[in-house]
Amino acid sequence: MGKVRVAGFGVSIDGFGAGPDQSLEHPLGKRGTELLSWFFPTRAFRSMMGQADGTDDRFADAAMKGFGAFILGRNMFGPIRDEWPDDTWKGWWGDNPPYHAPTFILTHHARDSIVMEGGTTFHFVTDGIESALAQAKAAAGNLDVKIGGGVSTVRQYLQAGAIDELHLALSPVVLGNGESLFAGIDLPGLGYRVTETTPMELATHVVLTR
């Protein structure tokens, strides 16, 4: 069986994994895209946008490879809150999302699964993080499961001790406010330790394992 991983998750110097006031105009909150400035020029990101250029970056490559299933929070799927008003919203990514694998959305409101182009199917899980993880592991087989975010979802799985490896891209950005990734979480107490630190031009990559 594969691992449960967070990969390529952008964090500001002051510990925020997203900016405030997420909306249709600001999917990662205000100034949240600054946390991914390291990722945008890479070949891995550019290929997701249908472009053939970009820089080689092993951390960017690893952020999307080797996964057989993904888990996302409701906010990562879209800006809609409360009950689904209809079936119109199908994610931020258009008809061909970048996941190309079963993707499980944590939500309190049931919705039928959505089959997208490119192999992505969105499944909506209403009975908690343990159920979503069990379904994702079953779908992934021998491949890894990626906890894709957002911040609240990563925090829940960290506190549950369910994440085997956590790769953070520490960006040279100070947000001042937003969604704190580690507030109130005792990482050493949960068994996590830093196993790799790699400074690069646009981010310092830190890997924690347990």
mmCIF file of N, CA and C in Angstrom, residues 13 17 112 165:
data_model
loop_
_atom_site.group_PDB
_atom_site.id
_atom_site.type_symbol
_atom_site.label_atom_id
_atom_site.label_comp_id
_atom_site.label_asym_id
_atom_site.label_seq_id
_atom_site.Cartn_x
_atom_site.Cartn_y
_atom_site.Cartn_z
ATOM 1 N N ILE A 13 6.097 32.719 5.168
ATOM 2 C CA ILE A 13 7.070 32.793 6.251
ATOM 3 C C ILE A 13 6.381 32.821 7.612
ATOM 4 N N GLY A 17 -1.167 29.041 5.071
ATOM 5 C CA GLY A 17 -1.267 28.213 3.887
ATOM 6 C C GLY A 17 -2.277 28.721 2.879
ATOM 7 N N ASP A 112 -24.063 13.826 -6.252
ATOM 8 C CA ASP A 112 -23.662 12.698 -7.094
ATOM 9 C C ASP A 112 -22.236 12.903 -7.600
ATOM 10 N N GLU A 165 3.987 11.779 5.001
ATOM 11 C CA GLU A 165 5.022 12.700 4.533
ATOM 12 C C GLU A 165 4.389 14.033 4.152
#
